[in-house]
Amino acid sequence: MSKPILVIKFGSSSITHANGDVNEQTLEKIASQVAQLQPNFHIVLVSSGAVAAGKSVFKNYKGSLSERKAAAAVGNPILIAKYNDYFQKYGISIAQSLCERHHFSQRGQFLQLKETYQELWKNGVIPIANENDVVSNVELKFSDNDELATLIATGFGASKLLISTSVGGLLDGEGKIIRHVKEINSEVLSVVSTDKSSSGLGGMISKLTFTRMATRLGIKVVIFGLDQGEGIVDALNEKIGTVFEAQEATLNSRQKWLATGSLIRGKAVLDKGAVKAISQRKSLLSVGVLEFLGDFEKGEVIELLDMNKTPVAIARARSSKSELISAPTSLEVAHADDIVLW
C-alpha cells in the first residue's frame, strides 16, 4: 500500500455515555481529527459501543449473552449512522465491518478481508470494525475489541496502533501517566489496576496483553485519552499517553498472521532437545514430542509447550494427532517455516 496503515481503537466508555446514549461530542472530535490524518494514512477505526447503544430498549437488561447479542443488533445501526453523520461533514465515507474470529483464523478469509479493506482505502472510505456480536459463537469470540484491533494491526502490518482509554494511559502507583515503556514485563504489569469500565469488557490488563503482542510483532502502540490535548493527533505524534516501543521482528506476513490470528486446536509437550531445536529455527519431529494434548487435524494450529507446560511457540501441524501418534518417530510435526516462537 502507498500509505502507512494506522489502526485506532475506541472503547464503549469513550463512545457512549453511562446510560448508553452515543456521545456525539466524542464522535465529532474523532471525525475532525481522523479527517486531518486521512491524507497521510490508510485508517481503520475499531469501535465498541454497539451493545451499550442498544441495551436501553430492553427491560430489566442484565447483560446475558442473548441480551448482548440482541442489544448489538439494535445498537449497530444506531452507532454506524452517528459515525456516518459526523464523517460526512468532512466529505468522508465510512463502511461498517462486522468481524468474527474465523475471519482471522482462516487465512483465506483473512486475505479476503484484507483485499476488501484495500478496496475501501483506494476509494477514500474508512472501515469501522467491530465484533459481530449478533452471531459470534461464545467459544470463538474475541476477548474484546483490544484483541480485534491488535489482529487487524498485526495482520495488516500497521505502522502504529492507537488505543483510547478513559484514564489516558498506563498509570503508575501515584496515578500519574507513565509516558514511555520500552518493554512490557512483570514490573510493568505489577502497577496495573484490574478495574474495567462499566460499559466495556476490557481493562488495562487486556490492553497490555494485546499491546505486548503488537509490540513483539514490530508495531508501536500508544494508549491515550481522547480528552488530552489534540487527542488522536497528539497520540500519533507521541505527545500524550503511554508510548510502548516496538520490538525488532523478522517474521513475514504469513508468520505474523499465524502468531495472532489462529485458533489453537491442540498442544504438544516437547523435550529439552526439541525446544532447543525449534529455538534454532529447525523443524519439529515427532521424536521430540513427549505428549499430545487435545485433538487436532492436519493444517490446524497447535501450541508447543516445554516440559514445564510453558508455551514456547505455536505451529501449524503437518499431520493430525492420530497420524502423529501412530507414525514413525522421524515424522515432521511442524516445518520450521510454520513455527512462530514466543
Short mmCIF file of C-alpha atoms in Angstrom, two decimals:
data_model
loop_
_atom_site.label_atom_id
_atom_site.label_comp_id
_atom_site.label_asym_id
_atom_site.label_seq_id
_atom_site.Cartn_x
_atom_site.Cartn_y
_atom_site.Cartn_z
CA MET A 1 0.00 0.00 0.00
CA SER A 2 1.21 3.54 -0.79
CA LYS A 3 0.39 4.88 2.68
CA PRO A 4 1.20 3.52 6.14
CA ILE A 5 -1.68 1.83 7.97
CA LEU A 6 -2.99 3.31 11.21
CA VAL A 7 -5.39 1.43 13.49
CA ILE A 8 -7.28 3.38 16.18
CA LYS A 9 -9.44 1.65 18.79
CA PHE A 10 -12.19 3.27 20.89
CA GLY A 11 -13.90 1.58 23.82
CA SER A 12 -17.53 1.75 24.86
CA SER A 13 -16.80 4.23 27.65
CA SER A 14 -15.29 6.62 25.09
CA ILE A 15 -18.11 6.31 22.57
CA THR A 16 -21.20 6.24 24.79
CA HIS A 17 -22.49 7.86 27.97
CA ALA A 18 -23.21 5.74 31.07
CA ASN A 19 -26.87 5.36 30.00
CA GLY A 20 -25.82 4.00 26.59
CA ASP A 21 -26.56 7.12 24.54
CA VAL A 22 -23.95 7.81 21.87
CA ASN A 23 -21.54 10.56 22.93
CA GLU A 24 -21.90 12.83 19.92
CA GLN A 25 -19.29 15.31 21.15
CA THR A 26 -16.76 12.48 21.10
CA LEU A 27 -17.78 11.39 17.59
CA GLU A 28 -17.37 14.96 16.36
CA LYS A 29 -13.88 15.03 17.86
CA ILE A 30 -12.98 11.67 16.28
CA ALA A 31 -14.24 12.68 12.84
CA SER A 32 -12.43 16.02 12.94
CA GLN A 33 -9.10 14.54 13.98
CA VAL A 34 -9.25 11.50 11.72
CA ALA A 35 -10.05 13.81 8.78
CA GLN A 36 -6.72 15.56 9.44
CA LEU A 37 -4.84 12.26 9.27
CA GLN A 38 -6.58 10.56 6.36
CA PRO A 39 -4.49 12.19 3.59
CA ASN A 40 -1.37 10.52 5.02
CA PHE A 41 -2.67 7.16 6.29
CA HIS A 42 -4.88 4.21 5.45
CA ILE A 43 -7.02 4.22 8.60
CA VAL A 44 -9.07 1.54 10.36
CA LEU A 45 -11.26 2.52 13.29
CA VAL A 46 -12.12 -0.25 15.74
CA SER A 47 -15.13 0.91 17.71
CA SER A 48 -17.02 -0.65 20.58
CA GLY A 49 -20.32 0.82 21.72
CA ALA A 50 -22.98 -1.11 19.80
CA VAL A 51 -24.16 -3.13 22.80
CA ALA A 52 -24.17 -0.04 25.03
CA ALA A 53 -26.09 1.94 22.41
CA GLY A 54 -28.78 -0.72 22.06
CA LYS A 55 -29.33 -2.02 25.59
CA SER A 56 -31.63 0.78 26.74
CA VAL A 57 -34.56 -0.62 24.72
CA PHE A 58 -34.59 -3.86 26.76
CA LYS A 59 -36.49 -4.10 30.01
CA ASN A 60 -34.51 -5.39 33.01
CA TYR A 61 -31.33 -5.72 30.94
CA LYS A 62 -28.83 -7.92 32.82
CA GLY A 63 -26.13 -8.45 30.20
CA SER A 64 -26.60 -12.13 29.42
CA LEU A 65 -25.13 -13.41 26.16
CA SER A 66 -28.50 -13.43 24.38
CA GLU A 67 -29.28 -9.93 25.67
CA ARG A 68 -25.90 -8.66 24.47
CA LYS A 69 -26.50 -10.13 21.02
CA ALA A 70 -29.94 -8.52 20.84
CA ALA A 71 -28.60 -5.18 22.10
CA ALA A 72 -25.86 -5.29 19.45
CA ALA A 73 -28.50 -5.88 16.75
CA VAL A 74 -30.26 -2.69 17.87
CA GLY A 75 -27.14 -0.66 18.58
CA ASN A 76 -25.07 -1.39 15.46
CA PRO A 77 -27.20 0.68 13.04
CA ILE A 78 -27.56 3.47 15.62
CA LEU A 79 -23.81 3.71 16.11
CA ILE A 80 -22.80 3.49 12.45
CA ALA A 81 -25.43 6.09 11.46
CA LYS A 82 -23.98 8.52 14.00
CA TYR A 83 -20.45 7.93 12.71
CA ASN A 84 -21.68 8.50 9.17
CA ASP A 85 -23.33 11.81 10.11
CA TYR A 86 -20.12 13.25 11.54
CA PHE A 87 -17.71 11.95 8.90
CA GLN A 88 -19.94 13.23 6.10
CA LYS A 89 -19.27 16.76 7.39
CA TYR A 90 -15.68 16.24 6.22
CA GLY A 91 -16.61 14.56 2.96
CA ILE A 92 -15.50 11.13 4.18
CA SER A 93 -17.48 7.94 3.62
CA ILE A 94 -17.33 5.18 6.20
CA ALA A 95 -18.04 1.45 5.97
CA GLN A 96 -19.16 -0.97 8.65
CA SER A 97 -17.01 -4.08 9.07
CA LEU A 98 -18.50 -6.66 11.46
CA CYS A 99 -15.80 -9.23 12.15
CA GLU A 100 -15.83 -12.75 13.54
CA ARG A 101 -12.96 -14.87 14.83
CA HIS A 102 -12.90 -17.13 11.77
CA HIS A 103 -12.17 -14.12 9.56
CA PHE A 104 -8.71 -14.19 11.14
CA SER A 105 -8.23 -17.89 11.95
CA GLN A 106 -8.83 -18.98 8.35
CA ARG A 107 -6.16 -17.41 6.20
CA GLY A 108 -8.26 -17.44 3.03
CA GLN A 109 -10.98 -15.39 4.71
CA PHE A 110 -8.38 -13.10 6.27
CA LEU A 111 -6.88 -12.33 2.86
CA GLN A 112 -10.36 -11.57 1.52
CA LEU A 113 -10.92 -9.16 4.41
CA LYS A 114 -7.59 -7.51 3.65
CA GLU A 115 -8.49 -7.12 -0.04
CA THR A 116 -11.84 -5.56 0.91
CA TYR A 117 -10.14 -3.00 3.16
CA GLN A 118 -7.66 -2.17 0.41
CA GLU A 119 -10.55 -1.53 -1.99
CA LEU A 120 -12.19 0.76 0.58
CA TRP A 121 -8.97 2.71 1.13
CA LYS A 122 -8.42 3.04 -2.60
CA ASN A 123 -11.77 4.84 -2.76
CA GLY A 124 -11.19 7.06 0.28
CA VAL A 125 -13.51 5.06 2.57
CA ILE A 126 -12.65 4.41 6.24
CA PRO A 127 -13.72 1.00 7.58
CA ILE A 128 -15.13 0.94 11.12
CA ALA A 129 -14.63 -2.52 12.58
CA ASN A 130 -16.47 -4.15 15.47
CA GLU A 131 -17.13 -7.72 16.52
CA ASN A 132 -20.26 -9.23 15.01
CA ASP A 133 -21.84 -9.83 18.42
CA VAL A 134 -25.18 -10.78 16.90
CA VAL A 135 -23.91 -14.13 15.59
CA SER A 136 -20.48 -14.73 17.19
CA ASN A 137 -20.18 -18.10 18.90
CA VAL A 138 -19.28 -17.65 22.56
CA GLU A 139 -16.37 -20.10 22.20
CA LEU A 140 -14.94 -18.22 19.22
CA LYS A 141 -15.49 -14.64 20.37
CA PHE A 142 -12.72 -12.10 20.61
CA SER A 143 -11.90 -11.44 24.24
CA ASP A 144 -12.72 -7.79 23.50
CA ASN A 145 -12.05 -5.18 20.82
CA ASP A 146 -8.47 -4.68 22.06
CA GLU A 147 -7.83 -8.12 20.56
CA LEU A 148 -9.67 -7.28 17.33
CA ALA A 149 -7.67 -4.06 16.92
CA THR A 150 -4.43 -5.95 17.53
CA LEU A 151 -5.29 -8.66 14.99
CA ILE A 152 -6.05 -6.03 12.35
CA ALA A 153 -2.89 -4.05 13.15
CA THR A 154 -0.56 -7.06 13.11
CA GLY A 155 -2.24 -8.85 10.23
CA PHE A 156 -2.26 -5.76 8.01
CA GLY A 157 1.20 -4.57 9.02
CA ALA A 158 0.13 -1.28 10.63
CA SER A 159 2.81 1.28 11.41
CA LYS A 160 1.11 2.21 14.69
CA LEU A 161 -1.79 1.14 16.90
CA LEU A 162 -3.57 3.78 18.99
CA ILE A 163 -5.82 2.61 21.85
CA SER A 164 -8.10 5.15 23.51
CA THR A 165 -8.86 4.77 27.21
CA SER A 166 -10.72 6.83 29.78
CA VAL A 167 -7.66 7.04 32.08
CA GLY A 168 -5.36 8.44 29.39
CA GLY A 169 -2.58 5.85 29.53
CA LEU A 170 -0.80 3.44 31.84
CA LEU A 171 -0.81 4.87 35.36
CA ASP A 172 1.89 4.43 37.99
CA GLY A 173 1.24 3.85 41.70
CA GLU A 174 0.55 7.56 42.22
CA GLY A 175 -1.99 7.75 39.41
CA LYS A 176 0.35 9.55 37.00
CA ILE A 177 0.69 8.53 33.37
CA ILE A 178 3.84 6.59 32.55
CA ARG A 179 4.98 8.26 29.34
CA HIS A 180 7.25 5.59 27.90
CA VAL A 181 7.55 1.80 28.19
CA LYS A 182 10.41 0.02 26.43
CA GLU A 183 9.15 -3.49 27.14
CA ILE A 184 6.09 -4.94 28.89
CA ASN A 185 7.42 -7.17 31.68
CA SER A 186 6.34 -8.29 35.14
CA GLU A 187 7.38 -4.95 36.64
CA VAL A 188 5.11 -3.06 34.25
CA LEU A 189 2.21 -5.45 34.79
CA SER A 190 2.53 -5.11 38.59
CA VAL A 191 1.34 -1.48 38.50
CA VAL A 192 -1.88 -2.25 36.65
CA SER A 193 -5.33 -1.92 38.21
CA THR A 194 -7.76 -4.72 37.36
CA ASP A 195 -10.69 -2.29 37.13
CA LYS A 196 -12.66 -2.07 33.90
CA SER A 197 -15.32 0.31 32.70
CA SER A 198 -18.99 -0.28 33.39
CA SER A 199 -19.87 -0.40 29.69
CA GLY A 200 -16.87 -2.29 28.28
CA LEU A 201 -15.36 -5.75 28.58
CA GLY A 202 -11.69 -4.87 28.77
CA GLY A 203 -9.48 -3.14 31.30
CA MET A 204 -5.81 -2.16 31.30
CA ILE A 205 -4.67 -5.78 31.69
CA SER A 206 -6.42 -6.60 28.41
CA LYS A 207 -4.86 -3.59 26.71
CA LEU A 208 -1.37 -4.54 27.90
CA THR A 209 -1.83 -8.18 26.89
CA PHE A 210 -2.54 -7.25 23.31
CA THR A 211 -0.12 -4.32 23.33
CA ARG A 212 2.63 -6.77 24.19
CA MET A 213 1.57 -8.96 21.26
CA ALA A 214 1.61 -6.00 18.88
CA THR A 215 4.98 -4.64 20.06
CA ARG A 216 6.59 -8.08 19.83
CA LEU A 217 5.49 -8.16 16.21
CA GLY A 218 7.09 -4.81 15.45
CA ILE A 219 4.21 -2.34 15.95
CA LYS A 220 4.48 0.74 18.16
CA VAL A 221 1.43 1.22 20.41
CA VAL A 222 0.15 4.35 22.14
CA ILE A 223 -2.51 4.14 24.86
CA PHE A 224 -4.04 7.60 25.20
CA GLY A 225 -7.06 9.66 26.22
CA LEU A 226 -9.27 11.49 23.72
CA ASP A 227 -9.66 14.39 26.14
CA GLN A 228 -5.92 15.03 26.36
CA GLY A 229 -4.54 17.76 24.11
CA GLU A 230 -5.45 17.14 20.48
CA GLY A 231 -6.38 13.54 21.28
CA ILE A 232 -5.70 11.29 18.28
CA VAL A 233 -3.31 13.70 16.55
CA ASP A 234 -1.19 14.20 19.67
CA ALA A 235 -1.21 10.45 20.39
CA LEU A 236 0.06 9.73 16.89
CA ASN A 237 2.86 12.25 17.44
CA GLU A 238 3.56 10.67 20.87
CA LYS A 239 2.90 13.89 22.76
CA ILE A 240 0.36 12.31 25.14
CA GLY A 241 -0.45 8.94 26.66
CA THR A 242 1.88 6.00 27.13
CA VAL A 243 4.14 5.02 24.24
CA PHE A 244 5.09 1.33 24.00
CA GLU A 245 8.16 0.73 21.86
CA ALA A 246 8.06 -1.81 19.05
CA GLN A 247 10.41 -4.78 19.35
CA GLU A 248 12.51 -5.97 16.46
CA ALA A 249 10.51 -8.52 14.43
CA THR A 250 11.75 -10.54 11.47
CA LEU A 251 8.57 -12.52 10.77
CA ASN A 252 6.98 -12.45 7.34
CA SER A 253 3.29 -11.56 6.93
CA ARG A 254 2.18 -15.20 6.98
CA GLN A 255 4.05 -15.87 10.23
CA LYS A 256 2.56 -12.75 11.82
CA TRP A 257 -0.89 -13.97 10.86
CA LEU A 258 -0.09 -17.38 12.35
CA ALA A 259 1.11 -15.78 15.60
CA THR A 260 -2.01 -13.68 16.10
CA GLY A 261 -4.98 -14.85 14.10
CA SER A 262 -5.06 -18.59 14.51
CA LEU A 263 -7.27 -20.64 16.78
CA ILE A 264 -5.24 -23.15 18.79
CA ARG A 265 -6.73 -26.64 18.45
CA GLY A 266 -4.24 -28.75 20.40
CA LYS A 267 -0.90 -28.81 22.20
CA ALA A 268 2.36 -30.70 22.11
CA VAL A 269 4.73 -31.08 25.08
CA LEU A 270 8.36 -31.10 23.93
CA ASP A 271 11.54 -32.48 25.47
CA LYS A 272 14.57 -30.24 26.02
CA GLY A 273 16.17 -31.26 22.74
CA ALA A 274 13.10 -30.33 20.72
CA VAL A 275 12.77 -26.97 22.48
CA LYS A 276 16.40 -26.22 21.63
CA ALA A 277 15.90 -27.34 18.03
CA ILE A 278 12.94 -25.08 17.32
CA SER A 279 14.72 -22.18 19.04
CA GLN A 280 17.44 -22.64 16.41
CA ARG A 281 14.80 -22.41 13.66
CA LYS A 282 14.70 -26.16 12.96
CA SER A 283 11.59 -28.22 12.21
CA LEU A 284 9.86 -30.22 14.93
CA LEU A 285 10.00 -34.03 14.62
CA SER A 286 7.72 -36.41 16.48
CA VAL A 287 10.70 -37.94 18.31
CA GLY A 288 10.93 -34.72 20.35
CA VAL A 289 7.29 -34.75 21.49
CA LEU A 290 6.57 -36.19 24.93
CA GLU A 291 2.78 -35.82 24.78
CA PHE A 292 -0.01 -34.51 22.58
CA LEU A 293 -2.91 -32.73 24.28
CA GLY A 294 -6.31 -32.10 22.77
CA ASP A 295 -7.35 -33.16 19.29
CA PHE A 296 -6.30 -31.57 16.02
CA GLU A 297 -6.24 -32.24 12.31
CA LYS A 298 -3.64 -31.65 9.62
CA GLY A 299 -3.20 -27.92 8.96
CA GLU A 300 -4.63 -26.79 12.30
CA VAL A 301 -2.64 -24.72 14.79
CA ILE A 302 -1.12 -26.25 17.90
CA GLU A 303 0.69 -24.71 20.84
CA LEU A 304 4.17 -26.02 21.67
CA LEU A 305 5.00 -26.36 25.38
CA ASP A 306 8.23 -27.12 27.21
CA MET A 307 8.46 -29.82 29.89
CA ASN A 308 7.05 -27.38 32.47
CA LYS A 309 3.99 -26.86 30.23
CA THR A 310 5.09 -23.29 29.49
CA PRO A 311 4.19 -22.12 25.96
CA VAL A 312 7.28 -21.61 23.79
CA ALA A 313 5.79 -21.41 20.29
CA ILE A 314 2.81 -22.08 18.07
CA ALA A 315 2.89 -24.11 14.86
CA ARG A 316 0.78 -25.40 12.01
CA ALA A 317 0.58 -29.19 12.23
CA ARG A 318 1.73 -31.18 9.20
CA SER A 319 -0.40 -34.16 10.24
CA SER A 320 -3.34 -34.94 12.51
CA LYS A 321 -2.87 -36.08 16.10
CA SER A 322 -3.97 -39.63 15.25
CA GLU A 323 -1.42 -39.84 12.41
CA LEU A 324 1.38 -38.49 14.60
CA ILE A 325 0.69 -40.90 17.44
CA SER A 326 0.88 -43.95 15.19
CA ALA A 327 3.67 -42.65 12.94
CA PRO A 328 7.44 -43.27 13.00
CA THR A 329 9.43 -41.03 15.33
CA SER A 330 11.01 -39.24 12.39
CA LEU A 331 7.71 -37.78 11.13
CA GLU A 332 7.70 -33.99 10.84
CA VAL A 333 5.19 -32.46 13.25
CA ALA A 334 5.72 -28.90 12.01
CA HIS A 335 8.05 -27.34 9.47
CA ALA A 336 10.37 -24.55 10.63
CA ASP A 337 8.57 -22.03 8.40
CA ASP A 338 5.30 -22.85 10.18
CA ILE A 339 6.64 -22.34 13.72
CA VAL A 340 6.48 -18.95 15.47
CA LEU A 341 8.48 -18.66 18.70
CA TRP A 342 7.12 -16.76 21.67
#
